Amino acid sequence: MDWLSILPPIIAISVVIWKKEVILALLLSILSAEFLLTLNTGSVVLLTPINTAERIVSTVGDEGNARILIFSLLVGALLAFIRDSGGVAALVNRLISSGIAKTKKRVGSITMFTGVAVFIESNLSVLTAGILARGLFDRFKMSRARLAYVIDSTSAPVCILILLNGWGAYILALLSTYDLQQNPLEILWSTLPYNIYAWLTLVVVGYTIASDKVHGPMAQAEIDLESTDSKLEVTQASKARYMLVPMLVMVFGMLGFMLWTGNGDLSSGSGSKSVLYATFLACIVAYVMLVMGKKTDHQGAFKMGFKGMGELLPLVTIVLLSITLGASLKELGTGVFVAGLVGNYLSIYLIVPMLFIAGGIISFTTGTSWGTFAILIPIGMPLVQSLGLPPELVLAAILGGGIFGDHCSPISDTTAISSLAAGCDLLTHVKTQLPYALVVGGATIVAYIAISLVVL
């Protein structure tokens, strides 16, 4: 059963490449995982479809997952409110006329800066930067694929480097169970210089913006200029406040709710609760502004909101199925099996690069970086204790590997949300970002081998 546990993600990735159908690929992958689980428990094989349906139900029934799904739907309503009100078009005009966004390089810099500034939560980071920059990228004839790459490759690296957020609290909780010589918080902050993948990814994003050059499939995407949002160009500009006010409410609301849910401690706040509450509050503010500003009436605003939700329903379905697949693979033990391939017989100089590679494979095949951390930290920390390895170096390799795999994976919910925020087709985003992630990942492996030879 160990080797069979990697079959579902292989099926998902194969169908995506073959048929270019993400939802079909995810459904087949979940069905295969549930089939293997049915065989493992000795249940009736014919129950596989029912078990699959129940797995999806249990995924929706989880409070954290339900918040992510509702948040994703509310994003559709918020996008419709600020787009159809003319707020996006007005803000684009203002930024261009003021000279702040008069070149492609400045537009890219604004987008990256927004992603860095909103480091509180990765989903909020990509959402804020994506919504803000959509119209600007369209105006300067830059592809939505480039936008998806910039926001996706900015948010997660920044969140894993600036650890004053839920990511930091989660990793601290995993570390606190081990008796290490250093304080867990000290180890966590000491990972900063060793998190090579995160730093190099931000450097490459910065290079892409500064040089205004794209490579590989991204170059073709620049020619095609595909977008899932065709209404922006035909929406008449009104006032920039119809976009700015809801966006500011969402960002500062997120900060306030993080403090509230963490009892005054930002790093202990609930990301899933805070991003849902902040987005819901922003939707309410946008609705009130539309009605009070006589842009539409109550019925028109609700129709606008539900239409926006409908536009994002396919992507929300992908997010749901990605989370469901992750739950099935966790029970199947896929991640644990892949982690075990690292083995106990490696040269000490290869342990750190292999942990990075294992993190990338687990995250790629399961679609979750957080799940990767939960699997590999319990493997890496005992190696630190038994072999005397630097804990910050081992932890940095695990964290970077999780982000690397997420950036490459077509079944990652983070990838889906980045596509959603940018208004880009999911497979186009994966195809155009993959070469960049692979190049940075390869350079990171070489760097970890060199560091291991010097430090160990």
Tab-separated table of C-alpha atoms in Angstrom:
chain	number	residue	atom	x	y	z
A	1	MET	CA	0.000	0.000	0.000
A	2	ASP	CA	2.976	2.343	0.578
A	3	TRP	CA	3.874	2.663	-3.095
A	4	LEU	CA	0.214	2.767	-4.099
A	5	SER	CA	-0.271	5.819	-1.857
A	6	ILE	CA	1.431	8.029	-4.456
A	7	LEU	CA	-0.957	6.843	-7.188
A	8	PRO	CA	-3.735	9.455	-6.574
A	9	PRO	CA	-1.492	12.521	-7.014
A	10	ILE	CA	0.104	10.884	-10.066
A	11	ILE	CA	-3.392	10.401	-11.536
A	12	ALA	CA	-4.292	14.029	-10.814
A	13	ILE	CA	-1.167	15.442	-12.418
A	14	SER	CA	-1.374	13.056	-15.409
A	15	VAL	CA	-5.014	13.951	-16.163
A	16	VAL	CA	-4.230	17.669	-15.826
A	17	ILE	CA	-1.424	17.328	-18.387
A	18	TRP	CA	-3.468	15.031	-20.672
A	19	LYS	CA	-6.964	16.519	-20.609
A	20	LYS	CA	-6.251	20.036	-19.282
A	21	GLU	CA	-9.219	19.510	-16.916
A	22	VAL	CA	-8.400	20.315	-13.290
A	23	ILE	CA	-11.776	19.458	-11.749
A	24	LEU	CA	-11.912	16.085	-13.515
A	25	ALA	CA	-8.327	15.369	-12.448
A	26	LEU	CA	-9.068	16.170	-8.812
A	27	LEU	CA	-12.264	14.091	-8.768
A	28	LEU	CA	-10.501	11.059	-10.264
A	29	SER	CA	-7.639	11.476	-7.815
A	30	ILE	CA	-10.001	11.615	-4.822
A	31	LEU	CA	-11.905	8.580	-6.123
A	32	SER	CA	-8.664	6.617	-6.478
A	33	ALA	CA	-7.546	7.604	-2.976
A	34	GLU	CA	-10.878	6.556	-1.489
A	35	PHE	CA	-10.724	3.295	-3.488
A	36	LEU	CA	-7.328	2.495	-1.939
A	37	LEU	CA	-8.619	3.395	1.528
A	38	THR	CA	-11.612	1.105	0.948
A	39	LEU	CA	-9.276	-1.767	0.017
A	40	ASN	CA	-7.116	-1.043	3.043
A	41	THR	CA	-10.050	-1.262	5.453
A	42	GLY	CA	-11.603	-4.296	3.777
A	43	SER	CA	-14.829	-2.440	2.963
A	44	VAL	CA	-17.000	-3.047	-0.086
A	45	VAL	CA	-15.329	-1.533	-3.151
A	46	LEU	CA	-18.700	-0.389	-4.524
A	47	LEU	CA	-18.874	2.077	-1.616
A	48	THR	CA	-16.028	4.141	-3.114
A	49	PRO	CA	-18.296	6.813	-4.719
A	50	ILE	CA	-20.260	7.132	-1.464
A	51	ASN	CA	-17.040	7.417	0.556
A	52	THR	CA	-15.843	10.087	-1.875
A	53	ALA	CA	-19.038	12.086	-1.408
A	54	GLU	CA	-18.730	11.754	2.366
A	55	ARG	CA	-15.100	12.896	2.215
A	56	ILE	CA	-16.184	16.046	0.395
A	57	VAL	CA	-18.938	16.596	2.980
A	58	SER	CA	-16.505	16.167	5.870
A	59	THR	CA	-14.143	18.636	4.185
A	60	VAL	CA	-16.885	21.243	3.972
A	61	GLY	CA	-17.905	20.369	7.543
A	62	ASP	CA	-14.495	21.362	8.902
A	63	GLU	CA	-14.767	24.918	10.244
A	64	GLY	CA	-11.448	26.102	8.824
A	65	ASN	CA	-12.188	24.695	5.373
A	66	ALA	CA	-15.708	26.121	5.367
A	67	ARG	CA	-14.303	29.575	6.119
A	68	ILE	CA	-11.863	29.324	3.196
A	69	LEU	CA	-14.672	28.305	0.823
A	70	ILE	CA	-17.061	31.042	1.990
A	71	PHE	CA	-14.209	33.557	1.803
A	72	SER	CA	-13.521	32.481	-1.788
A	73	LEU	CA	-17.185	33.016	-2.730
A	74	LEU	CA	-17.309	36.394	-0.992
A	75	VAL	CA	-14.260	37.433	-2.993
A	76	GLY	CA	-16.412	37.025	-6.106
A	77	ALA	CA	-19.050	39.365	-4.688
A	78	LEU	CA	-16.431	41.909	-3.600
A	79	LEU	CA	-14.769	41.842	-7.020
A	80	ALA	CA	-18.130	42.424	-8.702
A	81	PHE	CA	-18.982	45.335	-6.373
A	82	ILE	CA	-15.729	47.232	-6.927
A	83	ARG	CA	-15.572	46.397	-10.643
A	84	ASP	CA	-19.147	47.111	-11.707
A	85	SER	CA	-19.263	50.283	-9.601
A	86	GLY	CA	-16.477	51.711	-11.775
A	87	GLY	CA	-14.130	51.915	-8.789
A	88	VAL	CA	-11.391	49.781	-10.340
A	89	ALA	CA	-11.381	51.737	-13.597
A	90	ALA	CA	-11.345	55.027	-11.647
A	91	LEU	CA	-8.395	53.962	-9.489
A	92	VAL	CA	-6.468	52.811	-12.562
A	93	ASN	CA	-7.058	56.197	-14.204
A	94	ARG	CA	-5.994	58.043	-11.053
A	95	LEU	CA	-2.783	56.054	-10.587
A	96	ILE	CA	-1.821	56.586	-14.229
A	97	SER	CA	-2.713	60.291	-14.369
A	98	SER	CA	-0.833	60.980	-11.112
A	99	GLY	CA	2.324	59.379	-12.518
A	100	ILE	CA	2.523	56.746	-9.769
A	101	ALA	CA	1.823	53.963	-12.251
A	102	LYS	CA	3.076	55.403	-15.505
A	103	THR	CA	5.306	52.495	-16.553
A	104	LYS	CA	5.209	48.701	-16.465
A	105	LYS	CA	8.037	48.670	-13.934
A	106	ARG	CA	6.125	50.928	-11.555
A	107	VAL	CA	2.985	48.830	-11.906
A	108	GLY	CA	4.962	45.701	-11.054
A	109	SER	CA	6.638	47.442	-8.124
A	110	ILE	CA	3.292	48.599	-6.708
A	111	THR	CA	1.974	45.034	-6.972
A	112	MET	CA	4.988	43.477	-5.271
A	113	PHE	CA	5.054	46.159	-2.550
A	114	THR	CA	1.376	45.516	-1.802
A	115	GLY	CA	2.040	41.781	-1.494
A	116	VAL	CA	4.952	42.422	0.876
A	117	ALA	CA	3.069	44.983	2.959
A	118	VAL	CA	0.093	42.672	3.554
A	119	PHE	CA	2.194	39.901	5.134
A	120	ILE	CA	-0.395	39.091	7.778
A	121	GLU	CA	-1.968	36.259	5.776
A	122	SER	CA	-1.017	34.759	2.410
A	123	ASN	CA	-4.563	34.622	0.985
A	124	LEU	CA	-5.160	38.264	1.906
A	125	SER	CA	-1.802	39.217	0.393
A	126	VAL	CA	-2.567	37.685	-3.025
A	127	LEU	CA	-6.142	38.947	-2.944
A	128	THR	CA	-5.238	42.553	-2.140
A	129	ALA	CA	-2.368	42.753	-4.613
A	130	GLY	CA	-4.337	40.908	-7.312
A	131	ILE	CA	-7.443	43.081	-7.116
A	132	LEU	CA	-5.421	46.290	-6.964
A	133	ALA	CA	-3.258	45.421	-9.972
A	134	ARG	CA	-5.729	43.757	-12.363
A	135	GLY	CA	-6.738	46.929	-14.141
A	136	LEU	CA	-3.184	48.288	-14.213
A	137	PHE	CA	-1.811	45.104	-15.802
A	138	ASP	CA	-4.605	45.217	-18.389
A	139	ARG	CA	-3.940	48.866	-19.196
A	140	PHE	CA	-0.222	48.268	-19.773
A	141	LYS	CA	-0.838	45.065	-21.778
A	142	MET	CA	0.764	42.764	-19.214
A	143	SER	CA	-0.731	39.307	-18.897
A	144	ARG	CA	-2.807	38.108	-15.971
A	145	ALA	CA	-0.398	35.139	-15.898
A	146	ARG	CA	2.404	37.558	-15.017
A	147	LEU	CA	0.204	39.094	-12.331
A	148	ALA	CA	-0.587	35.648	-10.874
A	149	TYR	CA	3.133	34.838	-10.807
A	150	VAL	CA	4.077	38.099	-9.074
A	151	ILE	CA	1.460	37.820	-6.334
A	152	ASP	CA	1.879	34.058	-5.778
A	153	SER	CA	5.677	34.244	-5.691
A	154	THR	CA	5.598	37.238	-3.366
A	155	SER	CA	2.985	36.259	-0.780
A	156	ALA	CA	4.172	32.857	0.482
A	157	PRO	CA	7.911	33.728	0.584
A	158	VAL	CA	7.147	36.942	2.466
A	159	CYS	CA	4.825	35.152	4.909
A	160	ILE	CA	7.501	32.524	5.616
A	161	LEU	CA	10.182	35.213	6.130
A	162	ILE	CA	8.174	37.765	8.130
A	163	LEU	CA	6.814	35.322	10.678
A	164	LEU	CA	4.582	37.722	12.644
A	165	ASN	CA	1.521	35.824	11.435
A	166	GLY	CA	-0.343	32.529	11.636
A	167	TRP	CA	2.482	30.754	9.773
A	168	GLY	CA	4.923	31.618	12.558
A	169	ALA	CA	2.531	30.532	15.300
A	170	TYR	CA	1.869	27.216	13.545
A	171	ILE	CA	5.561	26.391	13.094
A	172	LEU	CA	6.315	27.385	16.692
A	173	ALA	CA	3.627	24.966	17.861
A	174	LEU	CA	5.277	22.151	15.878
A	175	LEU	CA	8.734	23.003	17.257
A	176	SER	CA	7.667	23.338	20.880
A	177	THR	CA	7.269	19.567	21.307
A	178	TYR	CA	11.030	18.957	20.888
A	179	ASP	CA	13.715	19.366	23.526
A	180	LEU	CA	16.215	21.482	21.619
A	181	GLN	CA	19.107	23.491	23.005
A	182	GLN	CA	17.770	26.747	21.604
A	183	ASN	CA	14.446	28.432	22.222
A	184	PRO	CA	11.917	27.576	19.439
A	185	LEU	CA	11.385	31.290	18.725
A	186	GLU	CA	15.146	31.809	18.407
A	187	ILE	CA	15.384	28.867	15.984
A	188	LEU	CA	12.502	30.207	13.948
A	189	TRP	CA	14.023	33.655	13.498
A	190	SER	CA	17.438	32.121	12.801
A	191	THR	CA	15.995	30.461	9.670
A	192	LEU	CA	15.886	33.843	7.877
A	193	PRO	CA	19.372	33.762	6.283
A	194	TYR	CA	19.010	30.062	5.398
A	195	ASN	CA	15.597	30.202	3.696
A	196	ILE	CA	17.271	30.297	0.286
A	197	TYR	CA	14.203	29.469	-1.806
A	198	ALA	CA	12.130	32.318	-0.362
A	199	TRP	CA	14.893	34.891	-0.841
A	200	LEU	CA	15.779	33.770	-4.375
A	201	THR	CA	12.111	33.727	-5.388
A	202	LEU	CA	11.695	37.345	-4.287
A	203	VAL	CA	14.905	38.277	-6.129
A	204	VAL	CA	13.612	36.691	-9.356
A	205	VAL	CA	10.256	38.471	-9.000
A	206	GLY	CA	12.162	41.720	-8.505
A	207	TYR	CA	14.270	40.971	-11.592
A	208	THR	CA	11.134	40.280	-13.660
A	209	ILE	CA	9.682	43.638	-12.620
A	210	ALA	CA	12.894	45.666	-13.010
A	211	SER	CA	13.849	44.175	-16.386
A	212	ASP	CA	10.296	43.905	-17.750
A	213	LYS	CA	11.349	40.557	-19.245
A	214	VAL	CA	9.484	37.272	-19.099
A	215	HIS	CA	10.661	33.865	-20.231
A	216	GLY	CA	9.278	30.488	-21.274
A	217	PRO	CA	5.489	30.008	-21.472
A	218	MET	CA	5.045	33.404	-19.793
A	219	ALA	CA	6.275	35.081	-22.985
A	220	GLN	CA	3.454	33.440	-24.958
A	221	ALA	CA	0.951	34.440	-22.260
A	222	GLU	CA	2.027	38.060	-22.793
A	223	ILE	CA	0.986	37.713	-26.427
A	224	ASP	CA	-2.322	35.979	-25.674
A	225	LEU	CA	-3.316	38.291	-22.787
A	226	GLU	CA	-5.927	35.839	-21.516
A	227	SER	CA	-8.193	36.993	-18.695
A	228	THR	CA	-11.156	35.608	-16.794
A	229	ASP	CA	-12.416	39.153	-16.236
A	230	SER	CA	-13.698	40.718	-19.446
A	231	LYS	CA	-15.857	43.466	-17.941
A	232	LEU	CA	-13.149	45.827	-16.723
A	233	GLU	CA	-12.567	47.572	-20.037
A	234	VAL	CA	-16.254	48.269	-20.630
A	235	THR	CA	-17.028	49.490	-17.101
A	236	GLN	CA	-17.275	53.269	-16.971
A	237	ALA	CA	-15.003	54.891	-14.393
A	238	SER	CA	-16.735	56.507	-11.423
A	239	LYS	CA	-14.888	57.278	-8.167
A	240	ALA	CA	-11.771	55.524	-6.853
A	241	ARG	CA	-13.301	55.367	-3.386
A	242	TYR	CA	-15.632	52.577	-4.525
A	243	MET	CA	-12.535	50.381	-4.676
A	244	LEU	CA	-10.217	51.980	-2.128
A	245	VAL	CA	-12.585	52.088	0.841
A	246	PRO	CA	-13.641	48.384	0.719
A	247	MET	CA	-10.012	47.339	0.157
A	248	LEU	CA	-8.761	49.378	3.117
A	249	VAL	CA	-11.585	48.000	5.259
A	250	MET	CA	-10.523	44.486	4.293
A	251	VAL	CA	-6.808	45.010	4.993
A	252	PHE	CA	-7.190	46.859	8.300
A	253	GLY	CA	-10.107	44.633	9.246
A	254	MET	CA	-7.848	41.621	8.778
A	255	LEU	CA	-5.251	43.193	11.076
A	256	GLY	CA	-7.883	44.002	13.690
A	257	PHE	CA	-9.470	40.547	13.561
A	258	MET	CA	-6.040	38.892	13.841
A	259	LEU	CA	-5.441	40.853	17.035
A	260	TRP	CA	-8.956	40.086	18.275
A	261	THR	CA	-8.851	36.339	17.612
A	262	GLY	CA	-5.313	36.199	19.070
A	263	ASN	CA	-6.313	38.086	22.244
A	264	GLY	CA	-3.963	40.926	21.399
A	265	ASP	CA	-1.206	38.703	19.963
A	266	LEU	CA	-1.018	39.098	16.177
A	267	SER	CA	0.917	35.855	15.641
A	268	SER	CA	-1.675	33.834	17.589
A	269	GLY	CA	-4.651	35.089	15.591
A	270	SER	CA	-6.727	32.832	13.354
A	271	GLY	CA	-5.972	33.485	9.691
A	272	SER	CA	-9.038	31.643	8.389
A	273	LYS	CA	-11.415	33.495	10.727
A	274	SER	CA	-9.816	36.888	10.190
A	275	VAL	CA	-9.715	36.783	6.396
A	276	LEU	CA	-13.370	35.657	6.296
A	277	TYR	CA	-14.554	38.356	8.720
A	278	ALA	CA	-12.531	41.068	6.941
A	279	THR	CA	-13.804	40.096	3.473
A	280	PHE	CA	-17.406	39.904	4.731
A	281	LEU	CA	-17.057	43.355	6.314
A	282	ALA	CA	-15.593	44.753	3.087
A	283	CYS	CA	-18.552	43.322	1.137
A	284	ILE	CA	-20.993	45.025	3.503
A	285	VAL	CA	-19.177	48.361	3.146
A	286	ALA	CA	-19.081	48.046	-0.657
A	287	TYR	CA	-22.803	47.187	-0.722
A	288	VAL	CA	-23.720	50.198	1.456
A	289	MET	CA	-21.596	52.512	-0.706
A	290	LEU	CA	-23.262	51.248	-3.887
A	291	VAL	CA	-26.788	51.728	-2.527
A	292	MET	CA	-26.107	55.041	-0.733
A	293	GLY	CA	-24.267	56.373	-3.785
A	294	LYS	CA	-27.275	55.416	-5.931
A	295	LYS	CA	-25.122	53.253	-8.196
A	296	THR	CA	-27.779	50.577	-7.843
A	297	ASP	CA	-30.631	49.594	-5.557
A	298	HIS	CA	-30.807	46.794	-2.997
A	299	GLN	CA	-31.946	44.172	-5.509
A	300	GLY	CA	-29.373	45.265	-8.088
A	301	ALA	CA	-26.555	45.036	-5.537
A	302	PHE	CA	-27.560	41.514	-4.506
A	303	LYS	CA	-27.843	40.445	-8.141
A	304	MET	CA	-24.385	41.927	-8.774
A	305	GLY	CA	-22.908	40.101	-5.770
A	306	PHE	CA	-24.368	36.707	-6.632
A	307	LYS	CA	-23.286	37.090	-10.256
A	308	GLY	CA	-19.750	37.739	-9.025
A	309	MET	CA	-19.902	34.615	-6.865
A	310	GLY	CA	-21.094	32.620	-9.859
A	311	GLU	CA	-18.122	33.768	-11.919
A	312	LEU	CA	-15.739	32.289	-9.336
A	313	LEU	CA	-17.682	29.076	-8.697
A	314	PRO	CA	-15.382	26.888	-10.878
A	315	LEU	CA	-12.299	28.090	-8.995
A	316	VAL	CA	-14.014	27.676	-5.624
A	317	THR	CA	-14.832	24.102	-6.668
A	318	ILE	CA	-11.152	23.547	-7.410
A	319	VAL	CA	-10.238	24.889	-3.965
A	320	LEU	CA	-12.788	22.526	-2.360
A	321	LEU	CA	-11.532	19.477	-4.257
A	322	SER	CA	-7.888	20.369	-3.563
A	323	ILE	CA	-8.556	20.474	0.177
A	324	THR	CA	-10.551	17.233	-0.040
A	325	LEU	CA	-7.718	15.484	-1.881
A	326	GLY	CA	-5.298	16.649	0.799
A	327	ALA	CA	-7.501	15.088	3.482
A	328	SER	CA	-7.703	11.775	1.583
A	329	LEU	CA	-3.942	11.679	0.999
A	330	LYS	CA	-3.281	12.419	4.665
A	331	GLU	CA	-5.323	9.402	5.725
A	332	LEU	CA	-3.683	7.324	3.003
A	333	GLY	CA	-0.253	8.263	4.341
A	334	THR	CA	1.138	9.628	1.066
A	335	GLY	CA	3.147	12.382	2.712
A	336	VAL	CA	4.642	10.098	5.344
A	337	PHE	CA	5.695	7.597	2.674
A	338	VAL	CA	7.352	10.279	0.528
A	339	ALA	CA	9.129	11.651	3.597
A	340	GLY	CA	10.399	8.168	4.400
A	341	LEU	CA	12.148	8.070	1.030
A	342	VAL	CA	14.650	10.558	2.475
A	343	GLY	CA	16.028	7.534	4.325
A	344	ASN	CA	18.447	7.117	7.204
A	345	TYR	CA	21.514	6.229	5.136
A	346	LEU	CA	22.259	9.534	3.432
A	347	SER	CA	25.577	11.304	3.735
A	348	ILE	CA	25.272	14.024	6.369
A	349	TYR	CA	25.989	16.612	3.664
A	350	LEU	CA	22.938	15.514	1.667
A	351	ILE	CA	20.405	15.502	4.511
A	352	VAL	CA	19.520	19.215	4.268
A	353	PRO	CA	19.160	19.324	0.436
A	354	MET	CA	17.176	16.053	0.555
A	355	LEU	CA	14.802	17.506	3.172
A	356	PHE	CA	14.217	20.432	0.800
A	357	ILE	CA	13.558	18.034	-2.086
A	358	ALA	CA	11.268	15.860	0.075
A	359	GLY	CA	9.379	18.982	1.145
A	360	GLY	CA	8.919	19.971	-2.490
A	361	ILE	CA	7.677	16.506	-3.486
A	362	ILE	CA	5.261	16.223	-0.543
A	363	SER	CA	3.865	19.708	-1.112
A	364	PHE	CA	3.611	19.105	-4.862
A	365	THR	CA	1.807	15.773	-4.522
A	366	THR	CA	-0.484	16.737	-1.623
A	367	GLY	CA	-1.079	20.405	-2.506
A	368	THR	CA	-0.355	21.711	0.985
A	369	SER	CA	2.728	23.383	2.411
A	370	TRP	CA	1.338	23.408	5.963
A	371	GLY	CA	0.745	19.666	5.793
A	372	THR	CA	4.329	19.276	4.562
A	373	PHE	CA	5.623	21.134	7.618
A	374	ALA	CA	3.569	18.865	9.886
A	375	ILE	CA	5.097	15.774	8.255
A	376	LEU	CA	8.728	16.825	7.893
A	377	ILE	CA	9.394	18.789	11.096
A	378	PRO	CA	8.870	15.600	13.178
A	379	ILE	CA	11.448	13.939	10.893
A	380	GLY	CA	13.941	16.807	10.766
A	381	MET	CA	14.074	17.731	14.465
A	382	PRO	CA	15.059	14.227	15.666
A	383	LEU	CA	17.865	14.344	13.077
A	384	VAL	CA	18.968	17.610	14.673
A	385	GLN	CA	19.022	15.948	18.090
A	386	SER	CA	20.792	12.746	17.020
A	387	LEU	CA	23.293	14.134	14.483
A	388	GLY	CA	23.900	17.591	15.899
A	389	LEU	CA	22.698	19.390	12.772
A	390	PRO	CA	21.976	23.150	12.966
A	391	PRO	CA	18.222	23.315	13.681
A	392	GLU	CA	17.761	26.613	11.816
A	393	LEU	CA	19.310	25.149	8.638
A	394	VAL	CA	17.174	21.994	8.776
A	395	LEU	CA	13.997	23.973	9.488
A	396	ALA	CA	14.704	26.485	6.707
A	397	ALA	CA	15.108	23.650	4.174
A	398	ILE	CA	11.773	22.136	5.246
A	399	LEU	CA	9.940	25.479	5.068
A	400	GLY	CA	11.453	26.378	1.698
A	401	GLY	CA	10.662	22.932	0.288
A	402	GLY	CA	7.006	23.302	1.267
A	403	ILE	CA	6.725	26.641	-0.520
A	404	PHE	CA	8.619	25.300	-3.566
A	405	GLY	CA	6.231	22.374	-4.028
A	406	ASP	CA	3.214	24.633	-3.583
A	407	HIS	CA	4.444	26.937	-6.348
A	408	CYS	CA	4.751	23.983	-8.746
A	409	SER	CA	1.552	22.126	-7.868
A	410	PRO	CA	-1.650	22.315	-9.952
A	411	ILE	CA	-3.593	20.790	-7.044
A	412	SER	CA	-2.569	23.379	-4.452
A	413	ASP	CA	-5.356	25.513	-2.986
A	414	THR	CA	-2.875	28.413	-2.726
A	415	THR	CA	-2.221	28.194	-6.467
A	416	ALA	CA	-5.985	28.204	-7.114
A	417	ILE	CA	-6.543	31.254	-4.909
A	418	SER	CA	-3.687	33.121	-6.641
A	419	SER	CA	-5.324	32.376	-10.009
A	420	LEU	CA	-8.642	33.548	-8.591
A	421	ALA	CA	-7.136	36.810	-7.317
A	422	ALA	CA	-5.376	37.562	-10.608
A	423	GLY	CA	-8.265	36.545	-12.859
A	424	CYS	CA	-6.034	34.014	-14.593
A	425	ASP	CA	-6.758	30.472	-15.773
A	426	LEU	CA	-5.377	28.005	-13.224
A	427	LEU	CA	-3.459	25.823	-15.678
A	428	THR	CA	-2.024	28.892	-17.405
A	429	HIS	CA	-0.748	30.119	-14.036
A	430	VAL	CA	0.840	26.747	-13.213
A	431	LYS	CA	2.422	26.411	-16.657
A	432	THR	CA	3.893	29.924	-16.653
A	433	GLN	CA	5.132	29.909	-13.041
A	434	LEU	CA	6.644	26.396	-13.140
A	435	PRO	CA	9.893	27.254	-15.035
A	436	TYR	CA	10.644	30.065	-12.593
A	437	ALA	CA	10.015	27.852	-9.555
A	438	LEU	CA	12.120	24.999	-10.973
A	439	VAL	CA	15.095	27.256	-11.720
A	440	VAL	CA	14.989	28.778	-8.226
A	441	GLY	CA	14.458	25.323	-6.682
A	442	GLY	CA	17.488	23.936	-8.525
A	443	ALA	CA	19.644	26.854	-7.401
A	444	THR	CA	18.426	26.311	-3.819
A	445	ILE	CA	19.483	22.650	-3.866
A	446	VAL	CA	22.974	23.626	-5.036
A	447	ALA	CA	23.131	26.305	-2.327
A	448	TYR	CA	22.126	23.832	0.422
A	449	ILE	CA	24.793	21.359	-0.714
A	450	ALA	CA	27.419	24.121	-0.581
A	451	ILE	CA	26.224	25.361	2.839
A	452	SER	CA	26.219	21.788	4.197
A	453	LEU	CA	29.814	21.256	3.046
A	454	VAL	CA	30.880	24.444	4.852
A	455	VAL	CA	28.760	24.310	8.006
A	456	LEU	CA	28.572	20.579	8.820
